[in-house]
CSV table of C-alpha atoms in Angstrom, one decimal:
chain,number,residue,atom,x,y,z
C,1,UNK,CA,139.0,129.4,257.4
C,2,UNK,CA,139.9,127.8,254.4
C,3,UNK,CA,139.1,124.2,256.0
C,4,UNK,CA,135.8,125.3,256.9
C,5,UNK,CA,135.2,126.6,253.6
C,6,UNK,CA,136.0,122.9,251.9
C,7,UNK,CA,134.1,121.7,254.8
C,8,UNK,CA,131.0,123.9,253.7
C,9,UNK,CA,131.1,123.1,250.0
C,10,UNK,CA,131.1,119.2,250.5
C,11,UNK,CA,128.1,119.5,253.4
C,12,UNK,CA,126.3,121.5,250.3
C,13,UNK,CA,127.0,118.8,247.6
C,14,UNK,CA,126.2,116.0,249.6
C,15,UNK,CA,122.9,117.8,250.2
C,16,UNK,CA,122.1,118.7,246.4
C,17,UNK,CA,123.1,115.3,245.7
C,18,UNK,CA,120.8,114.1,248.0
C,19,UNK,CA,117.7,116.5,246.9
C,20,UNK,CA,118.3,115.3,243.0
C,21,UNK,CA,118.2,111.4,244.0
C,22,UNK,CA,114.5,112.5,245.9
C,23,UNK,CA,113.5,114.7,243.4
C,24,UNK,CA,114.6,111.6,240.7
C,25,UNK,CA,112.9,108.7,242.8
C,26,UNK,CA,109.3,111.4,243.0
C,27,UNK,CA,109.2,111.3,239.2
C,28,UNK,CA,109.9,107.6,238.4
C,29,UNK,CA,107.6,106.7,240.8
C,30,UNK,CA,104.2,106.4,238.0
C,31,UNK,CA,106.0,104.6,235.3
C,32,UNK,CA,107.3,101.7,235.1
C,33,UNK,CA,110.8,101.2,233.2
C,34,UNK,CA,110.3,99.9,229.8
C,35,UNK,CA,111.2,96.0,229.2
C,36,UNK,CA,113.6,97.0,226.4
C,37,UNK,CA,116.0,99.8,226.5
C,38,UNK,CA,116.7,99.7,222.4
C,39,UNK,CA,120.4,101.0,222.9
C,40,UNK,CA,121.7,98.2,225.9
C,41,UNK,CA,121.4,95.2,223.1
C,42,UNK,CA,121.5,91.7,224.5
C,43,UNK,CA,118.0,90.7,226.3
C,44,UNK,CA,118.7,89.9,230.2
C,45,UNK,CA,115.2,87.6,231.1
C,46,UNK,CA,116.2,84.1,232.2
C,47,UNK,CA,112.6,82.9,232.5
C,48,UNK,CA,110.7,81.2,229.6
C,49,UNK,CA,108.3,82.8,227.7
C,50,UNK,CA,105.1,80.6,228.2
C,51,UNK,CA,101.4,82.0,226.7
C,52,UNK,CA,98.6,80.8,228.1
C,53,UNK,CA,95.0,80.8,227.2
C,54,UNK,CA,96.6,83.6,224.5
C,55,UNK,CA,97.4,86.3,226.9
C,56,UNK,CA,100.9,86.8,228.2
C,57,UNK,CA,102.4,88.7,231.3
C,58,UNK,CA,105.3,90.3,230.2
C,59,UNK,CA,108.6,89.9,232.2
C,60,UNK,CA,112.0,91.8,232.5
C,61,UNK,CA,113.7,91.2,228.9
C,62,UNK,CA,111.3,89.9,226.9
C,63,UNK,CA,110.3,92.2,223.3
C,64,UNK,CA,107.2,92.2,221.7
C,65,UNK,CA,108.4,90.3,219.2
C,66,UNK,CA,109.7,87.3,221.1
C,67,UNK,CA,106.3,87.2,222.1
C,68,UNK,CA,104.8,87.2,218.6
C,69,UNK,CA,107.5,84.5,217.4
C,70,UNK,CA,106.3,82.1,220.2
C,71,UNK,CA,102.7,82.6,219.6
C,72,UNK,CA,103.3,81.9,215.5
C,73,UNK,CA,101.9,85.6,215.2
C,74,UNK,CA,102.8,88.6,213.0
C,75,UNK,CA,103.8,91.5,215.7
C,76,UNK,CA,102.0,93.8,213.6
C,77,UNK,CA,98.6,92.2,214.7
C,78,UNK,CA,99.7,91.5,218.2
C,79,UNK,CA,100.7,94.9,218.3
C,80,UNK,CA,97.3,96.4,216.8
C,81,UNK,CA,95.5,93.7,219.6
C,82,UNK,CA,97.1,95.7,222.0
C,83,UNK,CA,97.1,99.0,220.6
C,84,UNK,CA,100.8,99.1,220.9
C,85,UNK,CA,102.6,101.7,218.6
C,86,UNK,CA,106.3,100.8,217.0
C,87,UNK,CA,109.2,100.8,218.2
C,88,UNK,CA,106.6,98.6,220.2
C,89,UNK,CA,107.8,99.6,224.2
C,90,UNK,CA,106.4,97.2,226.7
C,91,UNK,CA,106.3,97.1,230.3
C,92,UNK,CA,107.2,94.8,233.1
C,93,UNK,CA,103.3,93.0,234.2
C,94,UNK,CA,101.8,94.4,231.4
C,95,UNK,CA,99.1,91.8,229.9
C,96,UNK,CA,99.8,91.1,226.3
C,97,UNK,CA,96.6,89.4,224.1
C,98,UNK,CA,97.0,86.8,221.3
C,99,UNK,CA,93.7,87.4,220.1
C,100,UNK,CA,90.8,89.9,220.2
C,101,UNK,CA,89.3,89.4,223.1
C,102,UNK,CA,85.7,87.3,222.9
C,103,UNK,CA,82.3,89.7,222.5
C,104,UNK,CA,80.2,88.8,225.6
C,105,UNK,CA,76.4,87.4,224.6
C,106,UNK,CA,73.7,89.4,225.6
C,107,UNK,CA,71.6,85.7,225.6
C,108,UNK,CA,73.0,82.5,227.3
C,109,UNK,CA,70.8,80.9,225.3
C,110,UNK,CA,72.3,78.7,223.0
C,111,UNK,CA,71.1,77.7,219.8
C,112,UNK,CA,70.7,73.8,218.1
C,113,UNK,CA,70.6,73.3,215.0
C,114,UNK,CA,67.5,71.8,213.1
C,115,UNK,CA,67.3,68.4,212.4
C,116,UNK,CA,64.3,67.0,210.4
C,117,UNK,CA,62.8,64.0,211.1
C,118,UNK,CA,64.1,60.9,208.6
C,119,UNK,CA,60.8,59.7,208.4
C,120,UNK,CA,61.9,57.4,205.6
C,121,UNK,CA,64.1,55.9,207.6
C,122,UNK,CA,67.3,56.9,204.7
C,123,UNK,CA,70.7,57.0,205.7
C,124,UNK,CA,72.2,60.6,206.4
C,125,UNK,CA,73.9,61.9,203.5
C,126,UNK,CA,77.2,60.1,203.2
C,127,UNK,CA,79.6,63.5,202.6
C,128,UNK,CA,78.1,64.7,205.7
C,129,UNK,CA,78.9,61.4,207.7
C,130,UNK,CA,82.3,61.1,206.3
C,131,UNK,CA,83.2,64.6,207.4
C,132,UNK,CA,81.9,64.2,211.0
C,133,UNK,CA,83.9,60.4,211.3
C,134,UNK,CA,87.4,61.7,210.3
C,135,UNK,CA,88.0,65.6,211.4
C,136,UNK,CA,91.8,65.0,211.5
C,137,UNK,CA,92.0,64.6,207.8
C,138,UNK,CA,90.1,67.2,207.0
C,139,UNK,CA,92.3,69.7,209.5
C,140,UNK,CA,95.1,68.1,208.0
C,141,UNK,CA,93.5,69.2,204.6
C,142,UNK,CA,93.0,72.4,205.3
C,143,UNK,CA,96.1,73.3,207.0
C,144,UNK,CA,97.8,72.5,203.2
C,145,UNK,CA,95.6,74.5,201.8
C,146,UNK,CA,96.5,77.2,204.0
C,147,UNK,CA,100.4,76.7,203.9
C,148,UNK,CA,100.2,76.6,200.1
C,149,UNK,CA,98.5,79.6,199.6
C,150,UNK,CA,100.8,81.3,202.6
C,151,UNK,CA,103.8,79.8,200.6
C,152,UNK,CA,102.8,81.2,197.3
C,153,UNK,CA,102.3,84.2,198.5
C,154,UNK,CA,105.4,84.3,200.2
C,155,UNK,CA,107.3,83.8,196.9
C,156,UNK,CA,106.5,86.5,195.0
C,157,UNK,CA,106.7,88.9,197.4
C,158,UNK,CA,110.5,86.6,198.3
C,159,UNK,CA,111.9,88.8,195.6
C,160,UNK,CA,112.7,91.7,197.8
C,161,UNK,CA,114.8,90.1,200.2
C,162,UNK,CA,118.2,88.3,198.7
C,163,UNK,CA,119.1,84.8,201.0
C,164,UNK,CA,121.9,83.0,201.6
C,165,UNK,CA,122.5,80.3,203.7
C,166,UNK,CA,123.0,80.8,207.1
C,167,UNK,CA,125.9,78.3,207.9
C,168,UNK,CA,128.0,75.3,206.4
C,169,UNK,CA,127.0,72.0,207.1
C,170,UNK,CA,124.7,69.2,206.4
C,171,UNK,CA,121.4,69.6,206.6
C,172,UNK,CA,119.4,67.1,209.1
C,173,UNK,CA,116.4,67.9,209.5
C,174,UNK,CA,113.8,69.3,207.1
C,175,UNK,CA,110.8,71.7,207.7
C,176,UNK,CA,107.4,69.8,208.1
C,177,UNK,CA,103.9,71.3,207.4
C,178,UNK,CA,102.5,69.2,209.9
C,179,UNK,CA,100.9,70.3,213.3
C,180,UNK,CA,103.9,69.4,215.7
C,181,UNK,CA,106.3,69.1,212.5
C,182,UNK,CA,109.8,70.9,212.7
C,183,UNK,CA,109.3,74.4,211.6
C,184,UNK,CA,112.3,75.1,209.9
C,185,UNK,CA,115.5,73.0,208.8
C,186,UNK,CA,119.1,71.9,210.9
C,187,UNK,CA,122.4,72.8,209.8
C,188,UNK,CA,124.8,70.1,211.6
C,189,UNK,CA,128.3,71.0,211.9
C,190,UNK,CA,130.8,71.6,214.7
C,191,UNK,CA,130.8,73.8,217.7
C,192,UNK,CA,132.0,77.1,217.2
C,193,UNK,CA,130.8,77.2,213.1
C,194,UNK,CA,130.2,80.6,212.2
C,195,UNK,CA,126.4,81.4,212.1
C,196,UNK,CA,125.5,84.1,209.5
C,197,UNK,CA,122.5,86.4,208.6
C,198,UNK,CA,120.8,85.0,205.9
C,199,UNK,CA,119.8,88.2,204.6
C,200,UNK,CA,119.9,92.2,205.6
C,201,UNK,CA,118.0,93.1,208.0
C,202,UNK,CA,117.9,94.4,211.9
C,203,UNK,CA,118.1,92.2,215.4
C,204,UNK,CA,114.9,92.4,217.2
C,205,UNK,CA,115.6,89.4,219.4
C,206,UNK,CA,118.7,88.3,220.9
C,207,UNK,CA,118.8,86.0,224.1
C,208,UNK,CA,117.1,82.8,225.3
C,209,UNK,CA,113.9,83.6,227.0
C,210,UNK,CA,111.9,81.3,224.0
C,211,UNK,CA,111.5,77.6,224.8
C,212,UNK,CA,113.2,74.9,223.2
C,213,UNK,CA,115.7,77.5,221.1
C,214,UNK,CA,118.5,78.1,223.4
C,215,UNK,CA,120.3,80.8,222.5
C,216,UNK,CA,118.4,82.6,219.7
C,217,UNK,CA,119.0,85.6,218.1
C,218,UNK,CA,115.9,86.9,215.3
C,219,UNK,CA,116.4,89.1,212.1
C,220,UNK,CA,113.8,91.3,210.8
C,221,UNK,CA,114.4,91.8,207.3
C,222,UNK,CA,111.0,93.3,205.9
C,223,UNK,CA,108.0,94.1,207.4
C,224,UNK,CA,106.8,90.6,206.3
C,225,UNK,CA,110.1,88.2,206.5
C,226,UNK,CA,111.7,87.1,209.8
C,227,UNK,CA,114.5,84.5,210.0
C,228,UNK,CA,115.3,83.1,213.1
C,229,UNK,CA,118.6,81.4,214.3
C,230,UNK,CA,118.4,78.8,217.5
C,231,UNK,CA,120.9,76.5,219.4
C,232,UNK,CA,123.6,79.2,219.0
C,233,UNK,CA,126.7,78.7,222.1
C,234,UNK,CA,127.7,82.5,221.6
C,235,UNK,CA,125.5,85.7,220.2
C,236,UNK,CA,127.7,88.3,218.3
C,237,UNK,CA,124.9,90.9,217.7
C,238,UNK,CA,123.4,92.8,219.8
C,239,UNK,CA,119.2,94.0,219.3
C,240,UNK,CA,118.3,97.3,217.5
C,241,UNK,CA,121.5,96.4,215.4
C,242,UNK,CA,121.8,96.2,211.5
C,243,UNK,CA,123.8,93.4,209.9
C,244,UNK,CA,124.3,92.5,206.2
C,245,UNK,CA,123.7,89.0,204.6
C,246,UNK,CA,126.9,87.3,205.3
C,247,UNK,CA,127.7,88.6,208.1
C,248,UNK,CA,128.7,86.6,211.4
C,249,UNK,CA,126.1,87.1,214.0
C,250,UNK,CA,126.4,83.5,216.3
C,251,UNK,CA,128.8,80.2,216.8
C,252,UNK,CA,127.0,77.3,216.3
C,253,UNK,CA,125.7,75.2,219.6
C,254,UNK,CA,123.8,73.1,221.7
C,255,UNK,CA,122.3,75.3,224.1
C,256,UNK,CA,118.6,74.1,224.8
C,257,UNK,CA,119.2,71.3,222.5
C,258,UNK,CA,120.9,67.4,222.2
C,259,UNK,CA,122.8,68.1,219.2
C,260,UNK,CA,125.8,70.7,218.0
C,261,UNK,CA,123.2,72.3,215.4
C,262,UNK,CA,121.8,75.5,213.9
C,263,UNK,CA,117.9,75.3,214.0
C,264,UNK,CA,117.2,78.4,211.2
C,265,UNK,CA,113.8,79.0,210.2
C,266,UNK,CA,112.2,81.7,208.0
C,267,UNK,CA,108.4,83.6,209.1
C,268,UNK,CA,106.2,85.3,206.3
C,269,UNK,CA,104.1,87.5,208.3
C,270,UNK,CA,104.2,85.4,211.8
C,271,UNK,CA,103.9,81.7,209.6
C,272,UNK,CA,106.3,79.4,209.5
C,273,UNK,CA,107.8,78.6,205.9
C,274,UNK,CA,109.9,76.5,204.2
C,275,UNK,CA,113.7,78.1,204.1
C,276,UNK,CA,114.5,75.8,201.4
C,277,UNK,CA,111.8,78.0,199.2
C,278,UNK,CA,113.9,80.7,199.5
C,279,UNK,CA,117.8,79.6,199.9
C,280,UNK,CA,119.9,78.8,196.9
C,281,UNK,CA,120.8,75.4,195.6
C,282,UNK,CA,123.8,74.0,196.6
């Protein structure tokens, strides 16, 4: 009797068991699992992020703010785009826009400007001219403007975050303002150089789903400062966690890269800056 009583108690478990992994399996069924659960750390996607004709199709690992960073966006907007709230939860094939999408034209007519005759035969003004023959320099123009006035910005608001430089070494490569320019600066030393947080903040990205950075790992630090910190051949931190300026977060590496190197760059509100602006002299 006593046999048949074990007997009867494991037929009954294995049959509750089995009505809570039905009963679990009915009510996950609506919802998919969110990309990033904030308490396992380290991202797991191996695929690239790539954004194309600014929309994005979000895959297993990647964060909302990986995203932003690779579109040169603040997450804030891409977030409001999307009507995402924080802590900014996304989804496996959930469609991320870059931009607001594009009002459709009740008319497909399309409107040319008026030209009036040159009856005299005069040459067209010579500002206009000169504008329409060299549109490069005039990008190029207006892209300083822009940086400078992001830059300037930047600096007096720079006073809430304290920086310090990220790693030991000799700097190689300097940030650019131009189009395809480097984006930040390179810290050359030797594998395994500890990599540090440049300033307080939180990990919102750790892994190497971003093309061209290896294995990155990115700092929030205020709502409008990121620092990123590329190449590395180990990550220390883990996301969702809080680290101090000074403290060790990578090793230096090559991964996605030809050369043993830290690739550190600073963001003011999705914008690439200068670090330099912002770390002390040597």
């Amino acid at each position: 009797m006593d046999f048949g009583g074990v007997r009867v108690r494991q037929i009954n478990s294995i049959t509750i068991g089995l009505l809570c992994l039905t009963l679990g399996a009915c009510t996950s069924v609506h919802k998919p699992a969110p990309v990033v659960n904030l308490s396992k750390g380290k991202t797991t996607s191996s695929k690239k992020i790539h954004i194309k004709n600014n929309r994005y199709k979000v895959k297993k690992g990647d964060t909302l703010f990986a995203i932003a960073f690779s579109a040169s966006k603040d997450v804030r907007t891409v977030a409001k785009i999307n009507n995402i709230k924080p802590p900014y939860t996304i989804y496996p094939g959930q469609t991320i826009l870059l931009t607001y999408p594009k009002k459709a034209n009740k008319s497909n007519k399309v409107s040319s400007p008026k030209i009036k005759n040159n009856t005299n035969n005069k040459p067209l003004n010579n500002k206009l001219s000169k504008k329409e023959l060299d549109p490069p320099s005039q990008r190029e123009y207006v892209q300083k403007q822009a940086n400078k006035k992001t830059n300037d910005t930047s600096t007096l608001l720079n006073k809430k975050v304290r920086w310090n430089w990220p790693a030991v070494g000799k700097v190689t490569r300097r940030f650019s303002i131009k189009e395809n320019g480097y984006k930040g600066i390179q810290i050359t030393n030797k594998t395994g150089t500890s990599i540090k947080a440049a300033a307080n903040g939180i990990v919102v990205y750790a892994g190497s789903a971003l093309r061209g950075y290896g294995n990155l790992i990115i700092l929030k630090h205020t709502d409008d400062y990121l620092s990123a910190y590329a190449h590395n051949s180990k990550l220390l931190v883990r996301e969702q966690q809080q680290v101090k300026v000074g403290q060790k977060i990578a090793e230096m590496g090559n991964s996605d890269s030809s050369s043993v190197a830290l690739r550190f760059e600073v963001r003011y509100r999705g914008k690439s800056v200068d670090p330099m602006r912002y770390l002390p002299r040597k």
